[in-house]
Amino acid sequence: MDLETAMNKRHSVRQFTDQEVSREQIEHLVSLAQRSPSWVDSQPWQVYAATGEVLQQIKAAYQEQDQAGNHGDPDLKVMSRGDWQERPQANMKQWGHEIVHHFANYDEAHEAMTGAANNLNFAPAILFITIPKQSPDWSILDAGIFAQSLLLAATAEGLGSIPTYNSVRFPAILHQFLEVPEDERFMVGIEIGYPADTKINQYRAKRQDLADLLHFRD
Ligand SMILES: Cc1cc2nc3c(=O)[nH]c(=O)nc-3n(C[C@H](O)[C@H](O)[C@H](O)COP(=O)(O)O)c2cc1C
């Protein structure tokens, strides 16, 4: 698959089938993502690939937290919607509006989205990306580039994917089940697998007009 096709084809998958992703496939994706650039080639990232029993345990532990009404405390802090600058805030509002209207009614949308979120989208594999706590902000940027490389590599491999904040909401659980050293912080979880043929996966998020973000200065 050429790059342009992969970039156009990639989208967030929110319901995976139970078909497994092999260790060899994961090794292939991560070795491609390793070609990502980073500050002075520091390659700050680590990848913890959760599958099988370990992933089931993580999902169960997350569900327990959800049932207790805990929202989590991710290593990268979240900001409440109202505090975002106007433009990205308007984009998020539009996304929320459109995804609801993608479904027959609000209840169907709510059920599909919460069902997906509460089960980490039923992903058969999640690649958790960490960086050392002792890092400059630049390493967060590097981890983001690495994440996008993984997403594109997965697309080219015929896999569906989604980056999620949802999967890194409870770092303590992840440290425990993934045996991640305390001096690392979780950036994002890249969920991968085969997309289920469902309504939720047919949604395609919109993008701003080019003129609203690209500014030439001649
Ligand atoms: C850092 C990051 C975290 C995200 N976290 C979530 C998440 O927790 N749950 C979710 O449904 N989507 C999540 N997304 C997916 C975005 O909603 C999605 O990328 C956006 O709506 C654009 O859609 P697309 O990926 O299909 O192009 C996340 C995306 C990024 C980049």
CSV table of C-alpha atoms and ligand atoms in Angstrom, one decimal:
chain,number,residue,atom,x,y,z
A,1,MET,CA,0.0,0.0,0.0
A,2,ASP,CA,1.4,3.4,-0.9
A,3,LEU,CA,1.7,6.1,1.7
A,4,GLU,CA,-1.1,8.3,0.4
A,5,THR,CA,-3.5,5.4,0.3
A,6,ALA,CA,-2.6,4.4,3.9
A,7,MET,CA,-3.0,8.0,5.1
A,8,ASN,CA,-6.4,8.3,3.5
A,9,LYS,CA,-7.5,4.8,4.6
A,10,ARG,CA,-6.5,5.1,8.3
A,11,HIS,CA,-9.3,6.0,10.6
A,12,SER,CA,-10.2,5.2,14.2
A,13,VAL,CA,-11.7,1.8,14.7
A,14,ARG,CA,-13.9,1.5,17.7
A,15,GLN,CA,-15.0,-2.1,17.5
A,16,PHE,CA,-12.6,-5.0,16.7
A,17,THR,CA,-13.3,-8.6,16.1
A,18,ASP,CA,-11.8,-11.2,18.3
A,19,GLN,CA,-9.3,-12.3,15.6
A,20,GLU,CA,-5.8,-12.2,17.1
A,21,VAL,CA,-2.9,-10.2,15.9
A,22,SER,CA,0.3,-12.2,15.9
A,23,ARG,CA,3.6,-11.5,17.7
A,24,GLU,CA,5.3,-11.4,14.2
A,25,GLN,CA,2.8,-8.7,13.0
A,26,ILE,CA,3.4,-6.6,16.1
A,27,GLU,CA,7.2,-7.0,15.7
A,28,HIS,CA,6.9,-5.8,12.1
A,29,LEU,CA,4.8,-2.8,13.0
A,30,VAL,CA,7.1,-1.7,15.8
A,31,SER,CA,10.2,-2.2,13.7
A,32,LEU,CA,8.8,0.0,11.0
A,33,ALA,CA,7.8,2.7,13.6
A,34,GLN,CA,11.3,2.6,14.8
A,35,ARG,CA,12.2,4.5,11.7
A,36,SER,CA,10.5,7.6,13.2
A,37,PRO,CA,12.6,10.6,13.8
A,38,SER,CA,13.4,11.8,17.4
A,39,TRP,CA,15.4,14.5,19.2
A,40,VAL,CA,19.1,13.7,18.5
A,41,ASP,CA,17.9,10.1,17.8
A,42,SER,CA,17.1,9.7,21.5
A,43,GLN,CA,14.4,7.2,20.6
A,44,PRO,CA,12.7,7.8,24.0
A,45,TRP,CA,9.9,5.3,23.5
A,46,GLN,CA,9.2,1.9,24.9
A,47,VAL,CA,6.4,-0.3,23.7
A,48,TYR,CA,4.5,-2.8,25.9
A,49,ALA,CA,2.3,-5.0,23.8
A,50,ALA,CA,-0.6,-6.4,25.8
A,51,THR,CA,-2.5,-9.3,24.4
A,52,GLY,CA,-4.2,-12.5,25.7
A,53,GLU,CA,-4.6,-13.0,29.4
A,54,VAL,CA,-2.7,-9.9,30.4
A,55,LEU,CA,-5.0,-7.7,28.3
A,56,GLN,CA,-8.1,-9.4,29.7
A,57,GLN,CA,-6.8,-8.6,33.2
A,58,ILE,CA,-6.3,-5.0,32.3
A,59,LYS,CA,-9.8,-4.7,30.8
A,60,ALA,CA,-11.3,-6.3,33.9
A,61,ALA,CA,-9.4,-3.9,36.2
A,62,TYR,CA,-10.5,-0.9,34.2
A,63,GLN,CA,-14.1,-2.0,34.3
A,64,GLU,CA,-13.8,-2.3,38.1
A,65,GLN,CA,-12.6,1.3,38.2
A,66,ASP,CA,-15.4,2.4,35.9
A,67,GLN,CA,-18.0,0.7,38.0
A,68,ALA,CA,-16.6,2.5,41.1
A,69,GLY,CA,-17.1,5.8,39.3
A,70,ASN,CA,-13.4,6.5,38.9
A,71,HIS,CA,-12.4,8.5,35.9
A,72,GLY,CA,-8.7,7.9,36.0
A,73,ASP,CA,-5.6,10.0,36.3
A,74,PRO,CA,-3.5,9.7,33.1
A,75,ASP,CA,0.2,10.7,33.1
A,76,LEU,CA,-0.6,13.3,30.4
A,77,LYS,CA,-3.2,15.5,32.0
A,78,VAL,CA,-6.5,16.2,30.4
A,79,MET,CA,-8.1,19.7,30.2
A,80,SER,CA,-11.8,20.3,30.5
A,81,ARG,CA,-13.5,21.1,27.2
A,82,GLY,CA,-14.5,24.6,28.1
A,83,ASP,CA,-10.8,25.6,28.8
A,84,TRP,CA,-9.6,24.8,25.3
A,85,GLN,CA,-9.0,27.6,22.8
A,86,GLU,CA,-12.1,28.3,20.7
A,87,ARG,CA,-11.1,26.7,17.4
A,88,PRO,CA,-10.1,23.2,18.6
A,89,GLN,CA,-13.1,23.4,21.0
A,90,ALA,CA,-15.4,24.0,18.1
A,91,ASN,CA,-13.8,21.1,16.2
A,92,MET,CA,-14.4,18.8,19.2
A,93,LYS,CA,-18.0,20.0,19.4
A,94,GLN,CA,-18.6,19.3,15.7
A,95,TRP,CA,-17.1,15.8,16.1
A,96,GLY,CA,-19.4,15.1,19.1
A,97,HIS,CA,-22.5,16.3,17.1
A,98,GLU,CA,-21.6,14.3,14.0
A,99,ILE,CA,-20.9,11.0,15.7
A,100,VAL,CA,-24.2,11.2,17.5
A,101,HIS,CA,-26.0,11.9,14.2
A,102,HIS,CA,-24.2,9.0,12.6
A,103,PHE,CA,-26.5,6.8,14.6
A,104,ALA,CA,-30.3,6.5,14.4
A,105,ASN,CA,-30.8,8.3,17.7
A,106,TYR,CA,-29.0,9.5,20.8
A,107,ASP,CA,-29.6,6.3,22.7
A,108,GLU,CA,-28.1,4.1,20.0
A,109,ALA,CA,-25.1,6.4,19.8
A,110,HIS,CA,-24.6,6.4,23.5
A,111,GLU,CA,-24.9,2.7,23.8
A,112,ALA,CA,-22.4,2.1,20.9
A,113,MET,CA,-19.9,4.6,22.2
A,114,THR,CA,-20.0,3.6,25.9
A,115,GLY,CA,-20.0,-0.1,25.0
A,116,ALA,CA,-16.9,0.5,23.0
A,117,ALA,CA,-15.1,2.6,25.6
A,118,ASN,CA,-16.0,0.2,28.5
A,119,ASN,CA,-14.4,-2.7,26.6
A,120,LEU,CA,-11.4,-0.8,25.2
A,121,ASN,CA,-13.0,-1.3,21.8
A,122,PHE,CA,-12.7,-5.1,22.2
A,123,ALA,CA,-9.1,-4.8,20.9
A,124,PRO,CA,-7.2,-8.0,20.8
A,125,ALA,CA,-3.9,-6.1,21.2
A,126,ILE,CA,-2.9,-2.8,22.7
A,127,LEU,CA,0.5,-1.3,22.2
A,128,PHE,CA,1.2,1.0,25.1
A,129,ILE,CA,3.8,3.7,24.4
A,130,THR,CA,5.9,5.0,27.3
A,131,ILE,CA,8.7,7.5,27.7
A,132,PRO,CA,11.0,8.0,30.7
A,133,LYS,CA,9.6,10.4,33.3
A,134,GLN,CA,13.0,12.1,33.0
A,135,SER,CA,12.3,13.6,29.6
A,136,PRO,CA,11.9,17.1,28.0
A,137,ASP,CA,8.5,17.9,26.3
A,138,TRP,CA,10.2,17.1,23.0
A,139,SER,CA,10.0,13.4,23.9
A,140,ILE,CA,6.2,13.7,24.0
A,141,LEU,CA,6.4,15.0,20.5
A,142,ASP,CA,8.7,12.1,19.5
A,143,ALA,CA,6.2,9.6,21.0
A,144,GLY,CA,3.4,11.2,19.0
A,145,ILE,CA,5.4,10.8,15.8
A,146,PHE,CA,6.1,7.2,16.7
A,147,ALA,CA,2.4,6.6,17.4
A,148,GLN,CA,1.4,7.9,14.0
A,149,SER,CA,4.0,5.7,12.4
A,150,LEU,CA,2.5,2.7,14.2
A,151,LEU,CA,-1.0,3.7,13.0
A,152,LEU,CA,0.1,4.0,9.4
A,153,ALA,CA,2.1,0.8,9.5
A,154,ALA,CA,-0.9,-1.0,10.9
A,155,THR,CA,-3.1,0.3,8.1
A,156,ALA,CA,-0.6,-0.8,5.5
A,157,GLU,CA,-0.6,-4.2,7.1
A,158,GLY,CA,-4.4,-4.4,6.7
A,159,LEU,CA,-5.1,-3.9,10.4
A,160,GLY,CA,-7.5,-1.4,12.0
A,161,SER,CA,-6.3,0.8,14.8
A,162,ILE,CA,-7.1,3.6,17.2
A,163,PRO,CA,-4.9,5.7,19.5
A,164,THR,CA,-6.6,6.1,22.9
A,165,TYR,CA,-6.4,8.1,26.0
A,166,ASN,CA,-9.0,5.8,27.4
A,167,SER,CA,-6.6,2.9,27.6
A,168,VAL,CA,-4.0,4.9,29.6
A,169,ARG,CA,-6.4,6.4,32.2
A,170,PHE,CA,-5.2,4.2,35.0
A,171,PRO,CA,-1.4,4.1,34.9
A,172,ALA,CA,-1.1,2.3,38.2
A,173,ILE,CA,-3.0,-0.7,36.7
A,174,LEU,CA,-0.8,-0.6,33.7
A,175,HIS,CA,2.4,-0.5,35.7
A,176,GLN,CA,1.2,-3.5,37.7
A,177,PHE,CA,0.0,-5.8,34.8
A,178,LEU,CA,2.6,-4.8,32.2
A,179,GLU,CA,5.5,-4.7,34.7
A,180,VAL,CA,6.5,-1.2,33.6
A,181,PRO,CA,9.2,0.5,35.7
A,182,GLU,CA,8.0,3.4,37.8
A,183,ASP,CA,10.3,5.8,36.1
A,184,GLU,CA,8.3,5.6,32.8
A,185,ARG,CA,5.1,7.5,31.9
A,186,PHE,CA,2.3,6.3,29.6
A,187,MET,CA,1.7,8.4,26.5
A,188,VAL,CA,-1.0,6.6,24.7
A,189,GLY,CA,-2.3,3.1,23.9
A,190,ILE,CA,-2.5,2.0,20.2
A,191,GLU,CA,-5.3,-0.5,19.9
A,192,ILE,CA,-4.9,-2.8,16.9
A,193,GLY,CA,-6.9,-5.6,15.4
A,194,TYR,CA,-9.4,-6.4,12.7
A,195,PRO,CA,-12.3,-4.0,12.3
A,196,ALA,CA,-15.8,-5.4,13.0
A,197,ASP,CA,-18.4,-4.8,10.3
A,198,THR,CA,-20.5,-2.4,12.4
A,199,LYS,CA,-22.1,1.0,12.2
A,200,ILE,CA,-19.6,2.5,14.7
A,201,ASN,CA,-16.7,1.7,12.3
A,202,GLN,CA,-18.4,3.4,9.3
A,203,TYR,CA,-18.0,6.9,10.8
A,204,ARG,CA,-15.4,9.1,9.2
A,205,ALA,CA,-14.3,12.2,11.1
A,206,LYS,CA,-14.3,15.4,9.2
A,207,ARG,CA,-11.3,17.8,8.8
A,208,GLN,CA,-11.1,21.5,8.7
A,209,ASP,CA,-10.8,23.2,5.3
A,210,LEU,CA,-7.2,23.6,4.3
A,211,ALA,CA,-7.5,27.4,4.2
A,212,ASP,CA,-8.4,27.3,7.9
A,213,LEU,CA,-5.1,25.8,8.9
A,214,LEU,CA,-2.5,26.4,6.2
A,215,HIS,CA,-1.1,29.9,6.1
A,216,PHE,CA,1.4,30.8,3.4
A,217,ARG,CA,3.7,33.7,4.1
A,218,ASP,CA,5.5,34.7,0.9
B,1,LIG,C1,-3.9,11.2,21.6
B,1,LIG,C2,-5.3,10.6,21.2
B,1,LIG,C3,-6.1,10.0,22.1
B,1,LIG,C4,-7.4,9.5,21.7
B,1,LIG,N1,-8.2,8.9,22.6
B,1,LIG,C5,-9.3,8.4,22.2
B,1,LIG,C6,-10.2,7.7,23.1
B,1,LIG,O1,-9.8,7.6,24.3
B,1,LIG,N2,-11.3,7.2,22.7
B,1,LIG,C7,-11.8,7.4,21.4
B,1,LIG,O2,-12.8,6.9,21.0
B,1,LIG,N3,-11.0,8.0,20.5
B,1,LIG,C8,-9.8,8.5,20.8
B,1,LIG,N4,-9.0,9.1,19.9
B,1,LIG,C9,-9.4,9.1,18.5
B,1,LIG,C10,-9.8,10.5,18.0
B,1,LIG,O3,-11.1,10.7,18.5
B,1,LIG,C11,-9.8,10.5,16.5
B,1,LIG,O4,-8.5,10.4,16.1
B,1,LIG,C12,-10.4,11.7,15.9
B,1,LIG,O5,-11.8,11.8,16.2
B,1,LIG,C13,-10.2,11.7,14.4
B,1,LIG,O6,-10.8,10.6,13.8
B,1,LIG,P1,-9.9,9.5,12.9
B,1,LIG,O7,-8.8,9.0,13.8
B,1,LIG,O8,-10.9,8.5,12.6
B,1,LIG,O9,-9.4,10.2,11.7
B,1,LIG,C14,-7.7,9.6,20.3
B,1,LIG,C15,-6.9,10.2,19.4
B,1,LIG,C16,-5.6,10.7,19.8
B,1,LIG,C17,-4.7,11.3,18.8
